[in-house]
Amino acid sequence: PENLMEAELLLGMLASEGIDAILLGRDLIGGTGELPALGLLGLAVADDQACRARELIDGYNAASPVAGDEPDSFPDVLIC
């Protein structure tokens, strides 16, 4: 995940599919400034769930917003 918000989103997505995941590096976020800003977070899953988790995350990464899904009151903003 690129940031903590995306990590939490991915954790929720995996959990909704019955995949238990652990977020690694959450405690390192407070060290930003002394640590590199990227690459601190990671998701870990059991070996037997890794292929399915990778499929779901790849699908998430490949997804694009659908034009026309934004509300009239906030053009160019998608509601998730």
PDB file of N, CA, C and O in Angstrom:
ATOM      1  N   PRO A   1       0.819  -1.206   0.000  1.00  0.00           N
ATOM      2  CA  PRO A   1       0.000   0.000   0.000  1.00  0.00           C
ATOM      3  C   PRO A   1       0.858   1.264   0.000  1.00  0.00           C
ATOM      4  O   PRO A   1       1.923   1.292   0.602  1.00  0.00           O
ATOM      5  N   GLU A   2       0.368   2.291  -0.672  1.00  0.00           N
ATOM      6  CA  GLU A   2       1.125   3.538  -0.747  1.00  0.00           C
ATOM      7  C   GLU A   2       1.031   4.358   0.533  1.00  0.00           C
ATOM      8  O   GLU A   2       1.926   5.134   0.839  1.00  0.00           O
ATOM      9  N   ASN A   3      -0.056   4.205   1.272  1.00  0.00           N
ATOM     10  CA  ASN A   3      -0.243   4.980   2.496  1.00  0.00           C
ATOM     11  C   ASN A   3      -1.150   4.206   3.453  1.00  0.00           C
ATOM     12  O   ASN A   3      -1.680   3.156   3.098  1.00  0.00           O
ATOM     13  N   LEU A   4      -1.323   4.749   4.648  1.00  0.00           N
ATOM     14  CA  LEU A   4      -2.096   4.064   5.671  1.00  0.00           C
ATOM     15  C   LEU A   4      -3.565   3.931   5.278  1.00  0.00           C
ATOM     16  O   LEU A   4      -4.193   2.910   5.542  1.00  0.00           O
ATOM     17  N   MET A   5      -4.108   4.933   4.617  1.00  0.00           N
ATOM     18  CA  MET A   5      -5.508   4.873   4.208  1.00  0.00           C
ATOM     19  C   MET A   5      -5.729   3.734   3.200  1.00  0.00           C
ATOM     20  O   MET A   5      -6.678   2.961   3.319  1.00  0.00           O
ATOM     21  N   GLU A   6      -4.842   3.615   2.219  1.00  0.00           N
ATOM     22  CA  GLU A   6      -4.963   2.527   1.253  1.00  0.00           C
ATOM     23  C   GLU A   6      -4.762   1.179   1.935  1.00  0.00           C
ATOM     24  O   GLU A   6      -5.443   0.199   1.609  1.00  0.00           O
ATOM     25  N   ALA A   7      -3.855   1.112   2.885  1.00  0.00           N
ATOM     26  CA  ALA A   7      -3.619  -0.137   3.610  1.00  0.00           C
ATOM     27  C   ALA A   7      -4.884  -0.587   4.339  1.00  0.00           C
ATOM     28  O   ALA A   7      -5.253  -1.764   4.282  1.00  0.00           O
ATOM     29  N   GLU A   8      -5.559   0.348   5.002  1.00  0.00           N
ATOM     30  CA  GLU A   8      -6.790   0.013   5.719  1.00  0.00           C
ATOM     31  C   GLU A   8      -7.871  -0.421   4.740  1.00  0.00           C
ATOM     32  O   GLU A   8      -8.635  -1.349   5.011  1.00  0.00           O
ATOM     33  N   LEU A   9      -7.946   0.225   3.587  1.00  0.00           N
ATOM     34  CA  LEU A   9      -8.915  -0.143   2.563  1.00  0.00           C
ATOM     35  C   LEU A   9      -8.655  -1.566   2.076  1.00  0.00           C
ATOM     36  O   LEU A   9      -9.579  -2.374   1.958  1.00  0.00           O
ATOM     37  N   LEU A  10      -7.395  -1.883   1.811  1.00  0.00           N
ATOM     38  CA  LEU A  10      -7.044  -3.230   1.354  1.00  0.00           C
ATOM     39  C   LEU A  10      -7.301  -4.272   2.428  1.00  0.00           C
ATOM     40  O   LEU A  10      -7.764  -5.384   2.129  1.00  0.00           O
ATOM     41  N   LEU A  11      -7.028  -3.946   3.681  1.00  0.00           N
ATOM     42  CA  LEU A  11      -7.321  -4.874   4.782  1.00  0.00           C
ATOM     43  C   LEU A  11      -8.810  -5.195   4.819  1.00  0.00           C
ATOM     44  O   LEU A  11      -9.209  -6.351   4.983  1.00  0.00           O
ATOM     45  N   GLY A  12      -9.639  -4.161   4.677  1.00  0.00           N
ATOM     46  CA  GLY A  12     -11.089  -4.361   4.677  1.00  0.00           C
ATOM     47  C   GLY A  12     -11.551  -5.196   3.491  1.00  0.00           C
ATOM     48  O   GLY A  12     -12.419  -6.065   3.626  1.00  0.00           O
ATOM     49  N   MET A  13     -10.976  -4.929   2.316  1.00  0.00           N
ATOM     50  CA  MET A  13     -11.333  -5.693   1.120  1.00  0.00           C
ATOM     51  C   MET A  13     -10.978  -7.162   1.300  1.00  0.00           C
ATOM     52  O   MET A  13     -11.785  -8.044   1.017  1.00  0.00           O
ATOM     53  N   LEU A  14      -9.780  -7.423   1.794  1.00  0.00           N
ATOM     54  CA  LEU A  14      -9.355  -8.805   2.000  1.00  0.00           C
ATOM     55  C   LEU A  14     -10.221  -9.488   3.054  1.00  0.00           C
ATOM     56  O   LEU A  14     -10.624 -10.645   2.883  1.00  0.00           O
ATOM     57  N   ALA A  15     -10.524  -8.786   4.131  1.00  0.00           N
ATOM     58  CA  ALA A  15     -11.365  -9.357   5.190  1.00  0.00           C
ATOM     59  C   ALA A  15     -12.753  -9.697   4.655  1.00  0.00           C
ATOM     60  O   ALA A  15     -13.329 -10.727   5.019  1.00  0.00           O
ATOM     61  N   SER A  16     -13.295  -8.845   3.769  1.00  0.00           N
ATOM     62  CA  SER A  16     -14.622  -9.117   3.211  1.00  0.00           C
ATOM     63  C   SER A  16     -14.625 -10.364   2.328  1.00  0.00           C
ATOM     64  O   SER A  16     -15.672 -10.944   2.077  1.00  0.00           O
ATOM     65  N   GLU A  17     -13.454 -10.777   1.878  1.00  0.00           N
ATOM     66  CA  GLU A  17     -13.311 -11.989   1.064  1.00  0.00           C
ATOM     67  C   GLU A  17     -12.844 -13.174   1.912  1.00  0.00           C
ATOM     68  O   GLU A  17     -12.483 -14.217   1.377  1.00  0.00           O
ATOM     69  N   GLY A  18     -12.816 -12.996   3.229  1.00  0.00           N
ATOM     70  CA  GLY A  18     -12.440 -14.090   4.129  1.00  0.00           C
ATOM     71  C   GLY A  18     -10.950 -14.313   4.259  1.00  0.00           C
ATOM     72  O   GLY A  18     -10.521 -15.372   4.696  1.00  0.00           O
ATOM     73  N   ILE A  19     -10.155 -13.315   3.896  1.00  0.00           N
ATOM     74  CA  ILE A  19      -8.697 -13.437   3.970  1.00  0.00           C
ATOM     75  C   ILE A  19      -8.194 -12.627   5.161  1.00  0.00           C
ATOM     76  O   ILE A  19      -8.422 -11.421   5.236  1.00  0.00           O
ATOM     77  N   ASP A  20      -7.544 -13.294   6.084  1.00  0.00           N
ATOM     78  CA  ASP A  20      -6.953 -12.618   7.233  1.00  0.00           C
ATOM     79  C   ASP A  20      -5.614 -12.023   6.814  1.00  0.00           C
ATOM     80  O   ASP A  20      -4.750 -12.736   6.306  1.00  0.00           O
ATOM     81  N   ALA A  21      -5.461 -10.738   7.019  1.00  0.00           N
ATOM     82  CA  ALA A  21      -4.221 -10.052   6.654  1.00  0.00           C
ATOM     83  C   ALA A  21      -3.737  -9.235   7.836  1.00  0.00           C
ATOM     84  O   ALA A  21      -4.524  -8.803   8.678  1.00  0.00           O
ATOM     85  N   ILE A  22      -2.446  -9.039   7.886  1.00  0.00           N
ATOM     86  CA  ILE A  22      -1.808  -8.233   8.936  1.00  0.00           C
ATOM     87  C   ILE A  22      -1.096  -7.081   8.253  1.00  0.00           C
ATOM     88  O   ILE A  22      -0.410  -7.268   7.248  1.00  0.00           O
ATOM     89  N   LEU A  23      -1.273  -5.890   8.805  1.00  0.00           N
ATOM     90  CA  LEU A  23      -0.590  -4.713   8.280  1.00  0.00           C
ATOM     91  C   LEU A  23       0.746  -4.574   8.985  1.00  0.00           C
ATOM     92  O   LEU A  23       0.813  -4.440  10.209  1.00  0.00           O
ATOM     93  N   LEU A  24       1.813  -4.613   8.218  1.00  0.00           N
ATOM     94  CA  LEU A  24       3.164  -4.465   8.748  1.00  0.00           C
ATOM     95  C   LEU A  24       3.640  -3.033   8.531  1.00  0.00           C
ATOM     96  O   LEU A  24       3.366  -2.441   7.490  1.00  0.00           O
ATOM     97  N   GLY A  25       4.325  -2.473   9.498  1.00  0.00           N
ATOM     98  CA  GLY A  25       4.911  -1.153   9.355  1.00  0.00           C
ATOM     99  C   GLY A  25       4.057  -0.010   9.832  1.00  0.00           C
ATOM    100  O   GLY A  25       4.447   1.147   9.737  1.00  0.00           O
ATOM    101  N   ARG A  26       2.857  -0.305  10.356  1.00  0.00           N
ATOM    102  CA  ARG A  26       1.966   0.763  10.833  1.00  0.00           C
ATOM    103  C   ARG A  26       2.669   1.644  11.866  1.00  0.00           C
ATOM    104  O   ARG A  26       2.534   2.858  11.838  1.00  0.00           O
ATOM    105  N   ASP A  27       3.424   1.041  12.738  1.00  0.00           N
ATOM    106  CA  ASP A  27       4.101   1.798  13.795  1.00  0.00           C
ATOM    107  C   ASP A  27       5.262   2.631  13.273  1.00  0.00           C
ATOM    108  O   ASP A  27       5.742   3.522  13.963  1.00  0.00           O
ATOM    109  N   LEU A  28       5.718   2.369  12.069  1.00  0.00           N
ATOM    110  CA  LEU A  28       6.836   3.124  11.506  1.00  0.00           C
ATOM    111  C   LEU A  28       6.407   4.455  10.900  1.00  0.00           C
ATOM    112  O   LEU A  28       7.241   5.313  10.636  1.00  0.00           O
ATOM    113  N   ILE A  29       5.102   4.613  10.657  1.00  0.00           N
ATOM    114  CA  ILE A  29       4.601   5.835  10.032  1.00  0.00           C
ATOM    115  C   ILE A  29       4.985   7.063  10.849  1.00  0.00           C
ATOM    116  O   ILE A  29       5.298   8.115  10.304  1.00  0.00           O
ATOM    117  N   GLY A  30       5.007   6.949  12.163  1.00  0.00           N
ATOM    118  CA  GLY A  30       5.382   8.075  13.023  1.00  0.00           C
ATOM    119  C   GLY A  30       6.833   8.490  12.848  1.00  0.00           C
ATOM    120  O   GLY A  30       7.214   9.594  13.232  1.00  0.00           O
ATOM    121  N   GLY A  31       7.644   7.648  12.243  1.00  0.00           N
ATOM    122  CA  GLY A  31       9.053   7.968  12.043  1.00  0.00           C
ATOM    123  C   GLY A  31       9.338   8.650  10.719  1.00  0.00           C
ATOM    124  O   GLY A  31      10.491   8.892  10.381  1.00  0.00           O
ATOM    125  N   THR A  32       8.271   8.977   9.967  1.00  0.00           N
ATOM    126  CA  THR A  32       8.477   9.648   8.682  1.00  0.00           C
ATOM    127  C   THR A  32       9.222  10.949   8.923  1.00  0.00           C
ATOM    128  O   THR A  32       8.886  11.726   9.796  1.00  0.00           O
ATOM    129  N   GLY A  33      10.207  11.190   8.159  1.00  0.00           N
ATOM    130  CA  GLY A  33      11.110  12.319   8.365  1.00  0.00           C
ATOM    131  C   GLY A  33      12.489  11.793   8.717  1.00  0.00           C
ATOM    132  O   GLY A  33      13.497  12.294   8.239  1.00  0.00           O
ATOM    133  N   GLU A  34      12.510  10.771   9.551  1.00  0.00           N
ATOM    134  CA  GLU A  34      13.763  10.105   9.886  1.00  0.00           C
ATOM    135  C   GLU A  34      13.922   8.829   9.053  1.00  0.00           C
ATOM    136  O   GLU A  34      15.024   8.364   8.840  1.00  0.00           O
ATOM    137  N   LEU A  35      12.775   8.274   8.609  1.00  0.00           N
ATOM    138  CA  LEU A  35      12.773   7.078   7.773  1.00  0.00           C
ATOM    139  C   LEU A  35      12.327   7.474   6.371  1.00  0.00           C
ATOM    140  O   LEU A  35      11.709   8.518   6.186  1.00  0.00           O
ATOM    141  N   PRO A  36      12.601   6.646   5.379  1.00  0.00           N
ATOM    142  CA  PRO A  36      12.095   6.961   4.036  1.00  0.00           C
ATOM    143  C   PRO A  36      10.567   7.021   4.066  1.00  0.00           C
ATOM    144  O   PRO A  36       9.925   6.282   4.804  1.00  0.00           O
ATOM    145  N   ALA A  37       9.976   7.894   3.285  1.00  0.00           N
ATOM    146  CA  ALA A  37       8.528   8.100   3.321  1.00  0.00           C
ATOM    147  C   ALA A  37       7.761   6.980   2.628  1.00  0.00           C
ATOM    148  O   ALA A  37       6.586   6.782   2.897  1.00  0.00           O
ATOM    149  N   LEU A  38       8.392   6.236   1.741  1.00  0.00           N
ATOM    150  CA  LEU A  38       7.711   5.180   1.008  1.00  0.00           C
ATOM    151  C   LEU A  38       8.270   3.822   1.374  1.00  0.00           C
ATOM    152  O   LEU A  38       9.405   3.696   1.803  1.00  0.00           O
ATOM    153  N   GLY A  39       7.452   2.810   1.202  1.00  0.00           N
ATOM    154  CA  GLY A  39       7.903   1.441   1.410  1.00  0.00           C
ATOM    155  C   GLY A  39       7.888   0.980   2.854  1.00  0.00           C
ATOM    156  O   GLY A  39       8.481  -0.045   3.175  1.00  0.00           O
ATOM    157  N   LEU A  40       7.193   1.711   3.725  1.00  0.00           N
ATOM    158  CA  LEU A  40       7.152   1.319   5.125  1.00  0.00           C
ATOM    159  C   LEU A  40       6.049   0.307   5.413  1.00  0.00           C
ATOM    160  O   LEU A  40       6.137  -0.433   6.374  1.00  0.00           O
ATOM    161  N   LEU A  41       5.011   0.297   4.590  1.00  0.00           N
ATOM    162  CA  LEU A  41       3.844  -0.537   4.850  1.00  0.00           C
ATOM    163  C   LEU A  41       3.846  -1.787   3.985  1.00  0.00           C
ATOM    164  O   LEU A  41       4.320  -1.780   2.851  1.00  0.00           O
ATOM    165  N   GLY A  42       3.296  -2.848   4.530  1.00  0.00           N
ATOM    166  CA  GLY A  42       3.141  -4.087   3.782  1.00  0.00           C
ATOM    167  C   GLY A  42       1.997  -4.893   4.356  1.00  0.00           C
ATOM    168  O   GLY A  42       1.615  -4.712   5.516  1.00  0.00           O
ATOM    169  N   LEU A  43       1.426  -5.763   3.554  1.00  0.00           N
ATOM    170  CA  LEU A  43       0.372  -6.656   4.006  1.00  0.00           C
ATOM    171  C   LEU A  43       0.909  -8.069   4.012  1.00  0.00           C
ATOM    172  O   LEU A  43       1.604  -8.480   3.073  1.00  0.00           O
ATOM    173  N   ALA A  44       0.595  -8.819   5.049  1.00  0.00           N
ATOM    174  CA  ALA A  44       1.018 -10.214   5.150  1.00  0.00           C
ATOM    175  C   ALA A  44      -0.221 -11.094   5.290  1.00  0.00           C
ATOM    176  O   ALA A  44      -1.143 -10.756   6.045  1.00  0.00           O
ATOM    177  N   VAL A  45      -0.240 -12.176   4.544  1.00  0.00           N
ATOM    178  CA  VAL A  45      -1.330 -13.152   4.621  1.00  0.00           C
ATOM    179  C   VAL A  45      -0.726 -14.540   4.732  1.00  0.00           C
ATOM    180  O   VAL A  45       0.457 -14.747   4.433  1.00  0.00           O
ATOM    181  N   ALA A  46      -1.542 -15.490   5.140  1.00  0.00           N
ATOM    182  CA  ALA A  46      -1.090 -16.881   5.233  1.00  0.00           C
ATOM    183  C   ALA A  46      -0.735 -17.393   3.839  1.00  0.00           C
ATOM    184  O   ALA A  46      -1.312 -16.965   2.834  1.00  0.00           O
ATOM    185  N   ASP A  47       0.219 -18.302   3.783  1.00  0.00           N
ATOM    186  CA  ASP A  47       0.679 -18.848   2.501  1.00  0.00           C
ATOM    187  C   ASP A  47      -0.469 -19.398   1.660  1.00  0.00           C
ATOM    188  O   ASP A  47      -0.498 -19.205   0.447  1.00  0.00           O
ATOM    189  N   ASP A  48      -1.421 -20.084   2.311  1.00  0.00           N
ATOM    190  CA  ASP A  48      -2.512 -20.699   1.542  1.00  0.00           C
ATOM    191  C   ASP A  48      -3.524 -19.682   1.030  1.00  0.00           C
ATOM    192  O   ASP A  48      -4.377 -20.019   0.214  1.00  0.00           O
ATOM    193  N   GLN A  49      -3.432 -18.424   1.466  1.00  0.00           N
ATOM    194  CA  GLN A  49      -4.329 -17.373   0.993  1.00  0.00           C
ATOM    195  C   GLN A  49      -3.614 -16.352   0.107  1.00  0.00           C
ATOM    196  O   GLN A  49      -4.233 -15.430  -0.408  1.00  0.00           O
ATOM    197  N   ALA A  50      -2.331 -16.543  -0.098  1.00  0.00           N
ATOM    198  CA  ALA A  50      -1.524 -15.548  -0.811  1.00  0.00           C
ATOM    199  C   ALA A  50      -1.957 -15.373  -2.263  1.00  0.00           C
ATOM    200  O   ALA A  50      -2.046 -14.241  -2.747  1.00  0.00           O
ATOM    201  N   CYS A  51      -2.238 -16.458  -2.979  1.00  0.00           N
ATOM    202  CA  CYS A  51      -2.625 -16.342  -4.395  1.00  0.00           C
ATOM    203  C   CYS A  51      -3.928 -15.577  -4.538  1.00  0.00           C
ATOM    204  O   CYS A  51      -4.044 -14.685  -5.387  1.00  0.00           O
ATOM    205  N   ARG A  52      -4.921 -15.898  -3.719  1.00  0.00           N
ATOM    206  CA  ARG A  52      -6.215 -15.193  -3.795  1.00  0.00           C
ATOM    207  C   ARG A  52      -6.042 -13.727  -3.405  1.00  0.00           C
ATOM    208  O   ARG A  52      -6.614 -12.837  -4.038  1.00  0.00           O
ATOM    209  N   ALA A  53      -5.260 -13.461  -2.376  1.00  0.00           N
ATOM    210  CA  ALA A  53      -5.014 -12.072  -1.961  1.00  0.00           C
ATOM    211  C   ALA A  53      -4.340 -11.292  -3.079  1.00  0.00           C
ATOM    212  O   ALA A  53      -4.714 -10.150  -3.370  1.00  0.00           O
ATOM    213  N   ARG A  54      -3.374 -11.892  -3.751  1.00  0.00           N
ATOM    214  CA  ARG A  54      -2.680 -11.229  -4.864  1.00  0.00           C
ATOM    215  C   ARG A  54      -3.649 -10.925  -5.996  1.00  0.00           C
ATOM    216  O   ARG A  54      -3.626  -9.856  -6.580  1.00  0.00           O
ATOM    217  N   GLU A  55      -4.559 -11.869  -6.305  1.00  0.00           N
ATOM    218  CA  GLU A  55      -5.568 -11.640  -7.346  1.00  0.00           C
ATOM    219  C   GLU A  55      -6.447 -10.440  -7.007  1.00  0.00           C
ATOM    220  O   GLU A  55      -6.724  -9.600  -7.863  1.00  0.00           O
ATOM    221  N   LEU A  56      -6.893 -10.368  -5.763  1.00  0.00           N
ATOM    222  CA  LEU A  56      -7.754  -9.265  -5.334  1.00  0.00           C
ATOM    223  C   LEU A  56      -7.016  -7.935  -5.372  1.00  0.00           C
ATOM    224  O   LEU A  56      -7.559  -6.926  -5.841  1.00  0.00           O
ATOM    225  N   ILE A  57      -5.787  -7.920  -4.903  1.00  0.00           N
ATOM    226  CA  ILE A  57      -5.011  -6.672  -4.894  1.00  0.00           C
ATOM    227  C   ILE A  57      -4.672  -6.254  -6.324  1.00  0.00           C
ATOM    228  O   ILE A  57      -4.736  -5.069  -6.653  1.00  0.00           O
ATOM    229  N   ASP A  58      -4.345  -7.207  -7.178  1.00  0.00           N
ATOM    230  CA  ASP A  58      -4.092  -6.877  -8.586  1.00  0.00           C
ATOM    231  C   ASP A  58      -5.338  -6.286  -9.236  1.00  0.00           C
ATOM    232  O   ASP A  58      -5.258  -5.332 -10.012  1.00  0.00           O
ATOM    233  N   GLY A  59      -6.509  -6.840  -8.923  1.00  0.00           N
ATOM    234  CA  GLY A  59      -7.761  -6.298  -9.439  1.00  0.00           C
ATOM    235  C   GLY A  59      -8.008  -4.893  -8.946  1.00  0.00           C
ATOM    236  O   GLY A  59      -8.437  -4.012  -9.706  1.00  0.00           O
ATOM    237  N   TYR A  60      -7.721  -4.651  -7.676  1.00  0.00           N
ATOM    238  CA  TYR A  60      -7.852  -3.304  -7.108  1.00  0.00           C
ATOM    239  C   TYR A  60      -6.922  -2.334  -7.833  1.00  0.00           C
ATOM    240  O   TYR A  60      -7.328  -1.242  -8.208  1.00  0.00           O
ATOM    241  N   ASN A  61      -5.671  -2.731  -8.033  1.00  0.00           N
ATOM    242  CA  ASN A  61      -4.696  -1.855  -8.690  1.00  0.00           C
ATOM    243  C   ASN A  61      -5.042  -1.590 -10.157  1.00  0.00           C
ATOM    244  O   ASN A  61      -4.693  -0.538 -10.692  1.00  0.00           O
ATOM    245  N   ALA A  62      -5.719  -2.523 -10.804  1.00  0.00           N
ATOM    246  CA  ALA A  62      -6.062  -2.364 -12.213  1.00  0.00           C
ATOM    247  C   ALA A  62      -7.371  -1.593 -12.415  1.00  0.00           C
ATOM    248  O   ALA A  62      -7.671  -1.181 -13.529  1.00  0.00           O
ATOM    249  N   ALA A  63      -8.137  -1.402 -11.364  1.00  0.00           N
ATOM    250  CA  ALA A  63      -9.446  -0.748 -11.491  1.00  0.00           C
ATOM    251  C   ALA A  63      -9.298   0.730 -11.830  1.00  0.00           C
ATOM    252  O   ALA A  63      -8.348   1.389 -11.425  1.00  0.00           O
ATOM    253  N   SER A  64     -10.250   1.215 -12.596  1.00  0.00           N
ATOM    254  CA  SER A  64     -10.305   2.629 -12.962  1.00  0.00           C
ATOM    255  C   SER A  64     -11.674   3.168 -12.579  1.00  0.00           C
ATOM    256  O   SER A  64     -12.668   2.448 -12.661  1.00  0.00           O
ATOM    257  N   PRO A  65     -11.747   4.435 -12.193  1.00  0.00           N
ATOM    258  CA  PRO A  65     -13.062   5.021 -11.912  1.00  0.00           C
ATOM    259  C   PRO A  65     -13.924   4.994 -13.174  1.00  0.00           C
ATOM    260  O   PRO A  65     -13.423   5.128 -14.287  1.00  0.00           O
ATOM    261  N   VAL A  66     -15.198   4.793 -12.975  1.00  0.00           N
ATOM    262  CA  VAL A  66     -16.129   4.773 -14.093  1.00  0.00           C
ATOM    263  C   VAL A  66     -16.650   6.193 -14.307  1.00  0.00           C
ATOM    264  O   VAL A  66     -17.191   6.803 -13.384  1.00  0.00           O
ATOM    265  N   ALA A  67     -16.478   6.715 -15.513  1.00  0.00           N
ATOM    266  CA  ALA A  67     -16.964   8.065 -15.818  1.00  0.00           C
ATOM    267  C   ALA A  67     -18.473   8.121 -15.622  1.00  0.00           C
ATOM    268  O   ALA A  67     -19.195   7.197 -15.964  1.00  0.00           O
ATOM    269  N   GLY A  68     -18.932   9.206 -15.033  1.00  0.00           N
ATOM    270  CA  GLY A  68     -20.353   9.387 -14.799  1.00  0.00           C
ATOM    271  C   GLY A  68     -20.805   8.955 -13.420  1.00  0.00           C
ATOM    272  O   GLY A  68     -21.962   9.101 -13.067  1.00  0.00           O
ATOM    273  N   ASP A  69     -19.901   8.382 -12.613  1.00  0.00           N
ATOM    274  CA  ASP A  69     -20.254   7.960 -11.259  1.00  0.00           C
ATOM    275  C   ASP A  69     -20.182   9.088 -10.245  1.00  0.00           C
ATOM    276  O   ASP A  69     -20.567   8.914  -9.106  1.00  0.00           O
ATOM    277  N   GLU A  70     -19.654  10.232 -10.636  1.00  0.00           N
ATOM    278  CA  GLU A  70     -19.516  11.314  -9.686  1.00  0.00           C
ATOM    279  C   GLU A  70     -20.875  11.985  -9.454  1.00  0.00           C
ATOM    280  O   GLU A  70     -21.705  12.064 -10.353  1.00  0.00           O
ATOM    281  N   PRO A  71     -21.141  12.460  -8.237  1.00  0.00           N
ATOM    282  CA  PRO A  71     -22.414  13.131  -7.957  1.00  0.00           C
ATOM    283  C   PRO A  71     -22.463  14.502  -8.629  1.00  0.00           C
ATOM    284  O   PRO A  71     -21.427  15.107  -8.899  1.00  0.00           O
ATOM    285  N   ASP A  72     -23.676  14.984  -8.906  1.00  0.00           N
ATOM    286  CA  ASP A  72     -23.848  16.285  -9.561  1.00  0.00           C
ATOM    287  C   ASP A  72     -23.303  17.429  -8.723  1.00  0.00           C
ATOM    288  O   ASP A  72     -22.799  18.414  -9.255  1.00  0.00           O
ATOM    289  N   SER A  73     -23.384  17.307  -7.396  1.00  0.00           N
ATOM    290  CA  SER A  73     -22.945  18.405  -6.527  1.00  0.00           C
ATOM    291  C   SER A  73     -21.430  18.510  -6.424  1.00  0.00           C
ATOM    292  O   SER A  73     -20.910  19.542  -6.028  1.00  0.00           O
ATOM    293  N   PHE A  74     -20.719  17.434  -6.772  1.00  0.00           N
ATOM    294  CA  PHE A  74     -19.258  17.445  -6.735  1.00  0.00           C
ATOM    295  C   PHE A  74     -18.716  16.826  -8.012  1.00  0.00           C
ATOM    296  O   PHE A  74     -18.312  15.675  -8.037  1.00  0.00           O
ATOM    297  N   PRO A  75     -18.711  17.579  -9.093  1.00  0.00           N
ATOM    298  CA  PRO A  75     -18.201  16.999 -10.349  1.00  0.00           C
ATOM    299  C   PRO A  75     -16.760  16.533 -10.202  1.00  0.00           C
ATOM    300  O   PRO A  75     -15.983  17.129  -9.478  1.00  0.00           O
ATOM    301  N   ASP A  76     -16.448  15.460 -10.861  1.00  0.00           N
ATOM    302  CA  ASP A  76     -15.114  14.865 -10.870  1.00  0.00           C
ATOM    303  C   ASP A  76     -14.722  14.247  -9.535  1.00  0.00           C
ATOM    304  O   ASP A  76     -13.548  14.000  -9.276  1.00  0.00           O
ATOM    305  N   VAL A  77     -15.682  13.987  -8.632  1.00  0.00           N
ATOM    306  CA  VAL A  77     -15.419  13.343  -7.356  1.00  0.00           C
ATOM    307  C   VAL A  77     -16.239  12.070  -7.309  1.00  0.00           C
ATOM    308  O   VAL A  77     -17.442  12.104  -7.573  1.00  0.00           O
ATOM    309  N   LEU A  78     -15.615  10.956  -7.020  1.00  0.00           N
ATOM    310  CA  LEU A  78     -16.315   9.683  -6.945  1.00  0.00           C
ATOM    311  C   LEU A  78     -16.721   9.390  -5.509  1.00  0.00           C
ATOM    312  O   LEU A  78     -15.983   9.699  -4.571  1.00  0.00           O
ATOM    313  N   ILE A  79     -17.866   8.788  -5.345  1.00  0.00           N
ATOM    314  CA  ILE A  79     -18.308   8.331  -4.020  1.00  0.00           C
ATOM    315  C   ILE A  79     -18.006   6.858  -3.939  1.00  0.00           C
ATOM    316  O   ILE A  79     -18.452   6.072  -4.771  1.00  0.00           O
ATOM    317  N   CYS A  80     -17.236   6.458  -2.940  1.00  0.00           N
ATOM    318  CA  CYS A  80     -16.862   5.062  -2.786  1.00  0.00           C
ATOM    319  C   CYS A  80     -17.670   4.431  -1.672  1.00  0.00           C
ATOM    320  O   CYS A  80     -18.005   5.048  -0.729  1.00  0.00           O
TER     321      CYS A  80
END
